[in-house]
Short mmCIF file of C-alpha atoms in Angstrom, two decimals:
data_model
loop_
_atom_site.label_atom_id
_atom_site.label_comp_id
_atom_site.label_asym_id
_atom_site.label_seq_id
_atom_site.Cartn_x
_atom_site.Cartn_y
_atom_site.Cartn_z
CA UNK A 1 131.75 -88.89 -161.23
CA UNK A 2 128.32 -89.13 -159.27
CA UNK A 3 127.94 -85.83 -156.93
CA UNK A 4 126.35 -86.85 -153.49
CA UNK A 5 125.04 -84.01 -151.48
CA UNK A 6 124.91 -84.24 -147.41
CA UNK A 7 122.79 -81.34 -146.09
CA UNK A 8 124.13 -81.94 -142.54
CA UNK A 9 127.72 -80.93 -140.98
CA UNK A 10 127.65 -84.26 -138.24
CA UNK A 11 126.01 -86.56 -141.70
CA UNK A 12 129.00 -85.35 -144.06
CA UNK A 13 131.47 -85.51 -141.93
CA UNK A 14 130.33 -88.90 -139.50
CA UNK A 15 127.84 -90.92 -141.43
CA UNK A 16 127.89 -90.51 -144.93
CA UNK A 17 131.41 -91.73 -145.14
CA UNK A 18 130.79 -94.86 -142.79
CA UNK A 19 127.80 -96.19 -144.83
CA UNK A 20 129.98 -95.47 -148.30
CA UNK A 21 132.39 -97.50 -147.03
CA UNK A 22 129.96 -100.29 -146.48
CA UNK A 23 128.99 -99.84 -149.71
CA UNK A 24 132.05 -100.76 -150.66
CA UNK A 25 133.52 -96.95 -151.54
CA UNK A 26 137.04 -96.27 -150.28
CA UNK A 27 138.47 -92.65 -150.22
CA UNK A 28 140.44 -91.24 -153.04
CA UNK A 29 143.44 -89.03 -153.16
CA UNK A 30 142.95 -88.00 -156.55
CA UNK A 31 139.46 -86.06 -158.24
CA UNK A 32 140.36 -87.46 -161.68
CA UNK A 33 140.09 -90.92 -159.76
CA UNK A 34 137.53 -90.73 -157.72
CA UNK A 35 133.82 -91.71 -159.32
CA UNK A 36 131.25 -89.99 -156.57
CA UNK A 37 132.52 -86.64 -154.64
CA UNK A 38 130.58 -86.11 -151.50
CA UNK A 39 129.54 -82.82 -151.27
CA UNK A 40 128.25 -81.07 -147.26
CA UNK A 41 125.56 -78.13 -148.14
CA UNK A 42 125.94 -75.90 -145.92
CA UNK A 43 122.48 -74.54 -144.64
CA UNK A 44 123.40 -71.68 -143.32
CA UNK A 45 126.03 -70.49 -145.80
CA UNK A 46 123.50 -71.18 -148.51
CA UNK A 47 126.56 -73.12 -150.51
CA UNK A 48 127.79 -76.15 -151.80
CA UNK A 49 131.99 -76.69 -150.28
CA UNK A 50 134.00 -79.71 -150.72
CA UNK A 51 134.14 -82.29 -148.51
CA UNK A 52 135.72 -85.89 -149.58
CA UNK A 53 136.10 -87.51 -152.84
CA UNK A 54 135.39 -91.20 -152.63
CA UNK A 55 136.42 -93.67 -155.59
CA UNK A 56 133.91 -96.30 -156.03
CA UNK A 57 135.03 -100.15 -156.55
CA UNK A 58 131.66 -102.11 -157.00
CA UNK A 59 128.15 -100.90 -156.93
CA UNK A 60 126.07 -99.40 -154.23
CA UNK A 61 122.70 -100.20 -153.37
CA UNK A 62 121.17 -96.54 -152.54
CA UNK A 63 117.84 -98.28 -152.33
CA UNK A 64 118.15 -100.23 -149.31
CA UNK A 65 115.56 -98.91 -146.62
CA UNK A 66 118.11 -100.61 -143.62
CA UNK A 67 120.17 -98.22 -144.36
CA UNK A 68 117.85 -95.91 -142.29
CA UNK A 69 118.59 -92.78 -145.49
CA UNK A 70 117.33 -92.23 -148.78
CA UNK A 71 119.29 -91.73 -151.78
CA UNK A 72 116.98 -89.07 -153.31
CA UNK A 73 116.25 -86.33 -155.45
CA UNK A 74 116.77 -82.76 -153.39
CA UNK A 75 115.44 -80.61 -155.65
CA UNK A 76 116.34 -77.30 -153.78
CA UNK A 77 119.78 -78.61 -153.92
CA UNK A 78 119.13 -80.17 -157.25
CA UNK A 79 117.92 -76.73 -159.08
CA UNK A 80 120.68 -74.55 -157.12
CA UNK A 81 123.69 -76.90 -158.36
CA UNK A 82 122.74 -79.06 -160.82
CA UNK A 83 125.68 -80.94 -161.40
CA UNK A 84 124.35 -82.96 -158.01
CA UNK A 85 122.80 -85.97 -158.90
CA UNK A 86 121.40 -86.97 -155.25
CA UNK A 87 121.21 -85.85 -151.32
CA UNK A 88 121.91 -88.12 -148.08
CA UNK A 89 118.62 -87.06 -146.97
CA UNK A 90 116.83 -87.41 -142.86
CA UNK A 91 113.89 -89.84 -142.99
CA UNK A 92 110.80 -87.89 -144.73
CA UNK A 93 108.68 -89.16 -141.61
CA UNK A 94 110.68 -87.32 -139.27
CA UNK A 95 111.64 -90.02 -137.44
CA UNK A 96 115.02 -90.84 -135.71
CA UNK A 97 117.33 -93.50 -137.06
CA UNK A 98 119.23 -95.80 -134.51
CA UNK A 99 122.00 -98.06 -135.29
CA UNK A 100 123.93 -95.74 -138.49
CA UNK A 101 127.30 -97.03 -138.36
CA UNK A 102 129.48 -93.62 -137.83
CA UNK A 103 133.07 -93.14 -138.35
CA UNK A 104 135.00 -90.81 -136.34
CA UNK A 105 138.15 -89.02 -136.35
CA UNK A 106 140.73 -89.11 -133.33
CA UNK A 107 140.43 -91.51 -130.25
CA UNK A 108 139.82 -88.57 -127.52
CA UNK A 109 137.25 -86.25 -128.45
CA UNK A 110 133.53 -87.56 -129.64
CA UNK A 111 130.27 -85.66 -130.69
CA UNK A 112 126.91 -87.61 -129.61
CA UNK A 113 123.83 -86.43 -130.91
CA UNK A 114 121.12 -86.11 -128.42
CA UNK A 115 118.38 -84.81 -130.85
CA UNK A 116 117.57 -83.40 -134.16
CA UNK A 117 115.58 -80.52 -135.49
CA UNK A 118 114.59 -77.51 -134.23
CA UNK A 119 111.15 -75.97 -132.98
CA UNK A 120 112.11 -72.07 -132.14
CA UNK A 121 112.33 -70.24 -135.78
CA UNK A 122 114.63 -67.35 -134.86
CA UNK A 123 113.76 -64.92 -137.58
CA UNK A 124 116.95 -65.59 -139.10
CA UNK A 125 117.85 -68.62 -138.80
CA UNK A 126 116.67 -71.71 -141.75
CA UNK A 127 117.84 -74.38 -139.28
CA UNK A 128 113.83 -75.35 -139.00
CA UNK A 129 113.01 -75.06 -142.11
CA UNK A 130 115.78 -77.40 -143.53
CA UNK A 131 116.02 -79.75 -140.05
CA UNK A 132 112.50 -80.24 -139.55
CA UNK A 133 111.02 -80.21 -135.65
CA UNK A 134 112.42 -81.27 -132.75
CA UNK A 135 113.09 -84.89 -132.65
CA UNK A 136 114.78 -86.27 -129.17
CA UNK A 137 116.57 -89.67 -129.18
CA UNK A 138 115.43 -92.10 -126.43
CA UNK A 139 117.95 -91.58 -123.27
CA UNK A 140 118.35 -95.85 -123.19
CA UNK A 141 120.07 -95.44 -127.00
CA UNK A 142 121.90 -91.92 -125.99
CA UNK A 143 123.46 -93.44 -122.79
CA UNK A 144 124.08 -97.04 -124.66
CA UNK A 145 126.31 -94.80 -127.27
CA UNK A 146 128.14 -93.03 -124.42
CA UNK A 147 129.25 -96.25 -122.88
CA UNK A 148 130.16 -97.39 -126.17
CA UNK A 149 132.17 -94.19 -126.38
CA UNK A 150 133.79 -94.37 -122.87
CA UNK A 151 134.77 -98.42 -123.96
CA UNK A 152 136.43 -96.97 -126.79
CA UNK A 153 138.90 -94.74 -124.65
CA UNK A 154 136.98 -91.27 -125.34
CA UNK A 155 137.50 -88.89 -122.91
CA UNK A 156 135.59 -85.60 -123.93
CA UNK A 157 132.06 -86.29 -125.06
CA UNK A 158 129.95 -83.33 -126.52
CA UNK A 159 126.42 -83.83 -126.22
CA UNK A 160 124.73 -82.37 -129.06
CA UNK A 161 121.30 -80.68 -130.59
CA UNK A 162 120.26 -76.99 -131.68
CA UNK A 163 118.95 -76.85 -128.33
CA UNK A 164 119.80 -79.27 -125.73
CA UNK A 165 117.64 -77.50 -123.18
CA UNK A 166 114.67 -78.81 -124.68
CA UNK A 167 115.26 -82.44 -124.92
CA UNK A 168 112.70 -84.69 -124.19
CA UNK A 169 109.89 -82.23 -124.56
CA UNK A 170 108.48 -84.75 -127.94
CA UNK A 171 108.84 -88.15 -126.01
CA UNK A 172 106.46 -90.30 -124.13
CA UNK A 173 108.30 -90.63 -121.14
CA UNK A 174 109.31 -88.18 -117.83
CA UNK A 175 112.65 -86.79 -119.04
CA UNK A 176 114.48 -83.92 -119.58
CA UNK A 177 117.88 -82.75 -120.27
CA UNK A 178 119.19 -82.05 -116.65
CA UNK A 179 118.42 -85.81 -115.88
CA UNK A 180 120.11 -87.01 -118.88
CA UNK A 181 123.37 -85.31 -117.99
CA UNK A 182 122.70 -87.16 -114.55
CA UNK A 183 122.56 -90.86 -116.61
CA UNK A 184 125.38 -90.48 -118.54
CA UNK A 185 127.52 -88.67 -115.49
CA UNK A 186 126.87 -92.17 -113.98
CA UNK A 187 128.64 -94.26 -116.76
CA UNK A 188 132.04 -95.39 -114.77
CA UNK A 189 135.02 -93.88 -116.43
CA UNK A 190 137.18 -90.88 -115.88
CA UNK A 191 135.83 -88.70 -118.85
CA UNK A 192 134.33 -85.10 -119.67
CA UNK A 193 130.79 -84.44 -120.80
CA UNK A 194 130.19 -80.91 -122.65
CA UNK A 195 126.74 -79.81 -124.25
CA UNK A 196 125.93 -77.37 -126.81
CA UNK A 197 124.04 -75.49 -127.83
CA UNK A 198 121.84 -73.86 -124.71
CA UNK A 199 119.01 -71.55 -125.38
CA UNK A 200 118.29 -68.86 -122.94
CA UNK A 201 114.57 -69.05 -122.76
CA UNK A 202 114.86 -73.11 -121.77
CA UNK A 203 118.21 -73.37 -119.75
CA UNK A 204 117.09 -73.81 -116.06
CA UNK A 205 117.81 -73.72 -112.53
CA UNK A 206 117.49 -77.72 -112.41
CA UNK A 207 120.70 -77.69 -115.14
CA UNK A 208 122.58 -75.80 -113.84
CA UNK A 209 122.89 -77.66 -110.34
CA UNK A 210 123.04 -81.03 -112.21
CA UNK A 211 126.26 -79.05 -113.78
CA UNK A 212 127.19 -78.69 -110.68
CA UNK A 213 126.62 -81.70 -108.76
CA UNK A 214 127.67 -83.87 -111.87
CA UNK A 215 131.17 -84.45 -110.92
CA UNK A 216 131.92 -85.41 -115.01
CA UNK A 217 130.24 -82.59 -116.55
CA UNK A 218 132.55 -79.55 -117.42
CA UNK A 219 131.93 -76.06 -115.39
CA UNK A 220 131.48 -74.56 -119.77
CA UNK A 221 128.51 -73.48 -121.06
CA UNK A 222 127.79 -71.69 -124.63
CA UNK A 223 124.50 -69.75 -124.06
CA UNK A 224 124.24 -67.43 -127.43
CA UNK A 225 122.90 -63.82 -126.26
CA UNK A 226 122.74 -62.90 -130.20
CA UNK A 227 122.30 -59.26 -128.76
CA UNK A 228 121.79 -56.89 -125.87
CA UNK A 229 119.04 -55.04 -127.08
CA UNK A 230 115.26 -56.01 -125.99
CA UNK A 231 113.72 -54.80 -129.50
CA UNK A 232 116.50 -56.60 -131.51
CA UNK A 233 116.09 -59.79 -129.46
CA UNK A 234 112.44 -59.61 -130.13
CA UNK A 235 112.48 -59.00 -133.67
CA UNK A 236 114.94 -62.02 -133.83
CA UNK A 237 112.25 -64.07 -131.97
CA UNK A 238 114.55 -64.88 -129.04
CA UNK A 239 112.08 -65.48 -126.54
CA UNK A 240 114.14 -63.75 -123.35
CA UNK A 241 114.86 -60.44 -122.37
CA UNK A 242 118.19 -58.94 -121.27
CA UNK A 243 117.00 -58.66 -117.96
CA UNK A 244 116.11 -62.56 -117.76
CA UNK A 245 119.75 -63.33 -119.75
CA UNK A 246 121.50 -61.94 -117.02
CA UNK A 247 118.97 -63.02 -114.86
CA UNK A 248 119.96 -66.84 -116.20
CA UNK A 249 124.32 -65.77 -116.03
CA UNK A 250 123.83 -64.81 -112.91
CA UNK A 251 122.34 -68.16 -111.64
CA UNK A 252 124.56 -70.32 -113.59
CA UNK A 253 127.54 -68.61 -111.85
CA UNK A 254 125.93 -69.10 -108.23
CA UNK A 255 125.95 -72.38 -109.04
CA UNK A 256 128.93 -72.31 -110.75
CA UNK A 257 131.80 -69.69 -109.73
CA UNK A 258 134.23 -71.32 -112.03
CA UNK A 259 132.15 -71.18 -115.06
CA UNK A 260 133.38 -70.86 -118.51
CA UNK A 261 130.69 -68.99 -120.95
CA UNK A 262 131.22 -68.31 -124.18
CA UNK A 263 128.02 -66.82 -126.28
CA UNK A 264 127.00 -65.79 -130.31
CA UNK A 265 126.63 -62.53 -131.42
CA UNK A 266 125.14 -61.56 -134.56
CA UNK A 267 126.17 -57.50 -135.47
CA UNK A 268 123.97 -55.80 -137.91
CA UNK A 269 120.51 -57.38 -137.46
CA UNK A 270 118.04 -55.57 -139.94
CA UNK A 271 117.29 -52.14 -138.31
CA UNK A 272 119.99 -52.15 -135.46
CA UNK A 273 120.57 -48.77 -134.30
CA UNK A 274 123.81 -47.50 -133.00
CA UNK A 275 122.45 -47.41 -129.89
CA UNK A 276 120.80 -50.82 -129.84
CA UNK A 277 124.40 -51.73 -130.44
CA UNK A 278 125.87 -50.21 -127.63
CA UNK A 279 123.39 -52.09 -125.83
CA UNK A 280 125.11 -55.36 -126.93
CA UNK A 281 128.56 -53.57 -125.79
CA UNK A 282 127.38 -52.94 -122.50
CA UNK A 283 126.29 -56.71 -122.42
CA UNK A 284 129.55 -58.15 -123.33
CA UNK A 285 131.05 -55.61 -120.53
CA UNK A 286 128.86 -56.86 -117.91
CA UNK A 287 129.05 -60.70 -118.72
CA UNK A 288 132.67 -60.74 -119.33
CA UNK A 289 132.64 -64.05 -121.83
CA UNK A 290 135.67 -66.54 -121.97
CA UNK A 291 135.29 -66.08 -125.47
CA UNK A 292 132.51 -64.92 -128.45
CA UNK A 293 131.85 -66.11 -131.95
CA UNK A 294 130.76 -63.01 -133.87
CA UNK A 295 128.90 -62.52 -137.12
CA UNK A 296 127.71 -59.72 -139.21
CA UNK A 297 124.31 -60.22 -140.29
CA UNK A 298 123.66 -62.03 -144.29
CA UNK A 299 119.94 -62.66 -144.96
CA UNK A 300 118.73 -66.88 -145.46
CA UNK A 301 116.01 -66.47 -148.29
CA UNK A 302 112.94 -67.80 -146.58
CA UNK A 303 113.75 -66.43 -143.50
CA UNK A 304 111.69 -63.55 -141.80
CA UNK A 305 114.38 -61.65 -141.23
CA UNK A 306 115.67 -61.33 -144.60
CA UNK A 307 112.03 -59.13 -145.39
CA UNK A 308 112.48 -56.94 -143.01
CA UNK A 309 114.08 -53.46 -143.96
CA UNK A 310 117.24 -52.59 -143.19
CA UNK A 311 118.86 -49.00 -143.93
CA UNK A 312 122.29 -49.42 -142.74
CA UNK A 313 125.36 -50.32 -145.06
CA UNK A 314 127.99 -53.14 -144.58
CA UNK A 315 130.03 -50.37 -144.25
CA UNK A 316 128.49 -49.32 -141.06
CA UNK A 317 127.84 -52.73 -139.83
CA UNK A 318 131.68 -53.64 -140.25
CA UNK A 319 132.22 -50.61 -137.70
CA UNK A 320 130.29 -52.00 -135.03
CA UNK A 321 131.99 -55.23 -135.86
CA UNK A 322 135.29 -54.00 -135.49
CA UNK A 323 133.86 -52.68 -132.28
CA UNK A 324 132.89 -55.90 -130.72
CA UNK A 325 136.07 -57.99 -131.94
CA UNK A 326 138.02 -54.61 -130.19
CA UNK A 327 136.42 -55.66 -126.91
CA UNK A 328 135.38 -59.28 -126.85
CA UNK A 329 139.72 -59.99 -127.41
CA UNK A 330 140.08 -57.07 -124.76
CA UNK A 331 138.02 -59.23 -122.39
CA UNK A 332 139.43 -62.69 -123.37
CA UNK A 333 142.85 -62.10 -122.67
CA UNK A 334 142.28 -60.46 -119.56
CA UNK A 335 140.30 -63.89 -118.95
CA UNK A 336 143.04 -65.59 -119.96
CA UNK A 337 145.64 -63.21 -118.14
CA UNK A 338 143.57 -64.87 -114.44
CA UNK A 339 144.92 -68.47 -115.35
CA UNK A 340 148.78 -67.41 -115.04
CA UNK A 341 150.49 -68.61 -112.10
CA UNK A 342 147.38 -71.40 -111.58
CA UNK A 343 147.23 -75.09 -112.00
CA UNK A 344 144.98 -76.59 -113.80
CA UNK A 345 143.71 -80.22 -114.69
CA UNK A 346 143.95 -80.31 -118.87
CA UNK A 347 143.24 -83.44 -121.57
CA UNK A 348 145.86 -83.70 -124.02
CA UNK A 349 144.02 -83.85 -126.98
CA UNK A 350 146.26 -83.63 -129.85
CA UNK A 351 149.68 -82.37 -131.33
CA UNK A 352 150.18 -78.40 -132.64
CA UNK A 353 153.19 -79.50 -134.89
CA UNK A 354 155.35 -76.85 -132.87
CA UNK A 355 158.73 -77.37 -131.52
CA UNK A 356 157.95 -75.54 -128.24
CA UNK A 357 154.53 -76.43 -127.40
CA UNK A 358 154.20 -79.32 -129.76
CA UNK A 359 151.32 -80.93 -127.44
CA UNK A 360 147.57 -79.21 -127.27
CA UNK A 361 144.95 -79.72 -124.70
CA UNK A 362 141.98 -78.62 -122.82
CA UNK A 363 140.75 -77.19 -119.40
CA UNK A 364 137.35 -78.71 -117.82
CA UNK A 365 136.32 -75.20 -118.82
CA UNK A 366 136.98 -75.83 -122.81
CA UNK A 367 140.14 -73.35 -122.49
CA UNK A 368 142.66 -74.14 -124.85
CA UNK A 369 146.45 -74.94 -123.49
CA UNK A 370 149.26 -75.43 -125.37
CA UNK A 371 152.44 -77.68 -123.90
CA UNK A 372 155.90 -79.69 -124.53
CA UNK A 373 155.49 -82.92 -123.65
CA UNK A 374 155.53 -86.84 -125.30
CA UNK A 375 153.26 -87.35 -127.55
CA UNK A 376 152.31 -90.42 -125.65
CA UNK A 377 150.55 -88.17 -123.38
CA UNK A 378 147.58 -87.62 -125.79
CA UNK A 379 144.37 -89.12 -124.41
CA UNK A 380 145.62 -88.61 -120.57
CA UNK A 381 144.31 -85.75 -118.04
CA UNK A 382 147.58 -83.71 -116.72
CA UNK A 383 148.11 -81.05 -114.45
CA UNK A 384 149.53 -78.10 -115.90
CA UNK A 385 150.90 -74.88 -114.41
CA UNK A 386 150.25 -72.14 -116.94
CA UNK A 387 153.20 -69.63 -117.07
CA UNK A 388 151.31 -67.44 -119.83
CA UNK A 389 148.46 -66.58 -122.07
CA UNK A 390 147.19 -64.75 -125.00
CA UNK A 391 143.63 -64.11 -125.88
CA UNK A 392 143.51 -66.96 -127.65
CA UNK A 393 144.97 -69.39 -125.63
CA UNK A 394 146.85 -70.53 -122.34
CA UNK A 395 150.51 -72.10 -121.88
CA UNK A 396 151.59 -74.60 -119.70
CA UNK A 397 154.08 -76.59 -118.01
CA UNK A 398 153.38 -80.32 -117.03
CA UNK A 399 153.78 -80.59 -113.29
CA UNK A 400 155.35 -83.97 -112.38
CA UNK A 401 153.67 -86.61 -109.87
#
């Protein structure tokens, strides 16, 4: 068995497996069958997980530039694990490819990748050291891919880069992300556009009223605050101040009343005090988010932040932790809680496997809902009454007509 490595979550997952299959692979149930195992690397887990076994039936051609990848030696990769033999690798010239065949999973729900790379070197984050810069994709191929995806049926479309707020900075030509949200909320079709990620320090006043004047473009927006502390979010090499987050929530909801945010929070940065911490608390308490994805702090070798010093014990990091999950569900279900008795506009997306609530779907905010209904339903927009909630989720009743 060859081991293929994929550095990339969207190139495991999207394109590796469409161009094996043009190479004439075919999936495998079985290990003991299959003759290359494609491997995703996860950057920032610093790991090598499983991902698909494929079982080869003739011979591949990894040397075919058309491909638009290169079958190559990773030797980072290479020295860490060294049963892998090569990596799906980005073109060395930093370049983006157009035209990768992509195979995707599900009929409703698409990612479309906007740009690549990343220019802002967080102190702990590896994302630009492993991604390379900032590399936008021409808005003529982005909005051709879109209408391919709306043709297809799609109804929720993700537009995707580690920061969509600064697309179009690296091309020749007067665009930014605002208007692109603008060219593809013209494609006709009855379909949802999402984004993420945002980055404080870029979103703008101009995005947030083509949000809101984009009648297509979901009232959601996942803007990671990483913490509420100015020295923290300086030694992270955040570029913003709390004052000028709040500043930027504050906006967004002017614009926006109905908005859904959702934010990161990292817990234990190298040096956090207690009262840095509380900072972060306070934060969350004033913000209110629909929901938070929380981390304690692990150090990326290469990273700044993994040289700085840091006195404090897991131990005492796990207590803030336990903190922040304490209040971040508080706030969530008494988000959640506000839905009950409301109707809503929800796209089925998919089946739970439940008896009750056997259907799942989603608000224009990103809010999960779960509800009985025909499966047939999957792929439609529905109004749904929601009779009750939990902090993880909302549930609904179908309202007929």
């Amino acid at each position: 068995m060859t081991p293929v490595v994929s550095p990339s979550v969207v190139w495991s997952q999207r394109i590796c497996p469409s161009i094996l299959r043009r190479k004439s692979f075919r999936y495998s149930v079985s290990l003991s069958k299959g003759q290359l195992l494609l491997l995703q690397f996860s950057v920032f887990q610093h790991d090598v997980g499983f991902s698909a076994y494929f079982q080869k039936q003739f011979a591949p051609d990894a040397s075919n530039p058309k491909e638009c990848i290169e079958l190559q030696p990773y030797q980072y990769v290479l020295s860490s694990a060294g049963h892998c033999d090569y990596v799906f690798a980005a073109p060395a010239d930093g370049s983006v490819a157009e035209g990768i065949p992509q195979q995707r999973d599900g009929s409703v729900k698409a990612w479309l990748s906007i740009m690549y790379g990343c220019n802002n070197f967080c102190t702990y984050c590896i994302v630009p050291y492993v991604r390379g810069r900032e590399r936008s994709r021409h808005p003529e191929e982005i909005e051709r891919e879109a209408r391919e995806l709306v043709a297809a049926g799609y109804k929720d479309i993700t537009l995707l880069g580690q920061n969509v707020d600064s697309y179009g900075r690296d091309l020749d030509e007067d665009v930014d992300f605002a208007d692109l949200i603008r060219r593809i909320n013209a494609i006709p079709g009855d379909f949802v556009i999402r984004f993420m990620s945002s980055h404080p320090k870029d979103a703008t006043e101009k995005l947030f009223r083509a949000m809101a004047e984009c009648e297509k473009c979901a009232h959601q927006m996942h803007l990671p605050v990483q913490s509420g502390n100015d020295r923290v979010l300086h030694a992270m090499n955040r570029g913003y101040t709390r004052e000028k987050y709040l500043a930027q929530v504050a906006l967004a909801r002017q614009y926006m009343p109905d908005l859904v945010l959702t934010t990161d929070i990292i817990v234990g940065f190298p040096g956090e005090t207690d009262a840095e911490f509380d900072d972060t608390l306070s934060l969350i308490e004033t913000v209110r988010y629909d929901a938070m994805f929380t981390f304690i702090y692990s150090p990326r070798v290469g990273t700044p932040a993994a040289k700085m010093p840091d006195p404090y014990t897991r131990a005492d990091k796990q207590k803030h932790f336990d903190r922040l999950m304490d209040v971040s569900n508080r706030i969530s279900g008494e988000k959640h809680k506000e839905y009950e008795g409301k109707t809503v506009r929800a796209l089925v997306d998919g089946e739970t496997g439940r008896e009750e609530y056997n259907l799942s779907s989603r608000t224009n905010g990103g809010r999960l809902v779960h509800l009985h209904g025909d499966k047939s339903l999957i792929g439609q927009f529905v109004n749904v009454k929601i009779v009750s909630s939990n902090t993880w989720a909302l549930y609904g009743e179908i309202e007929k007509g």
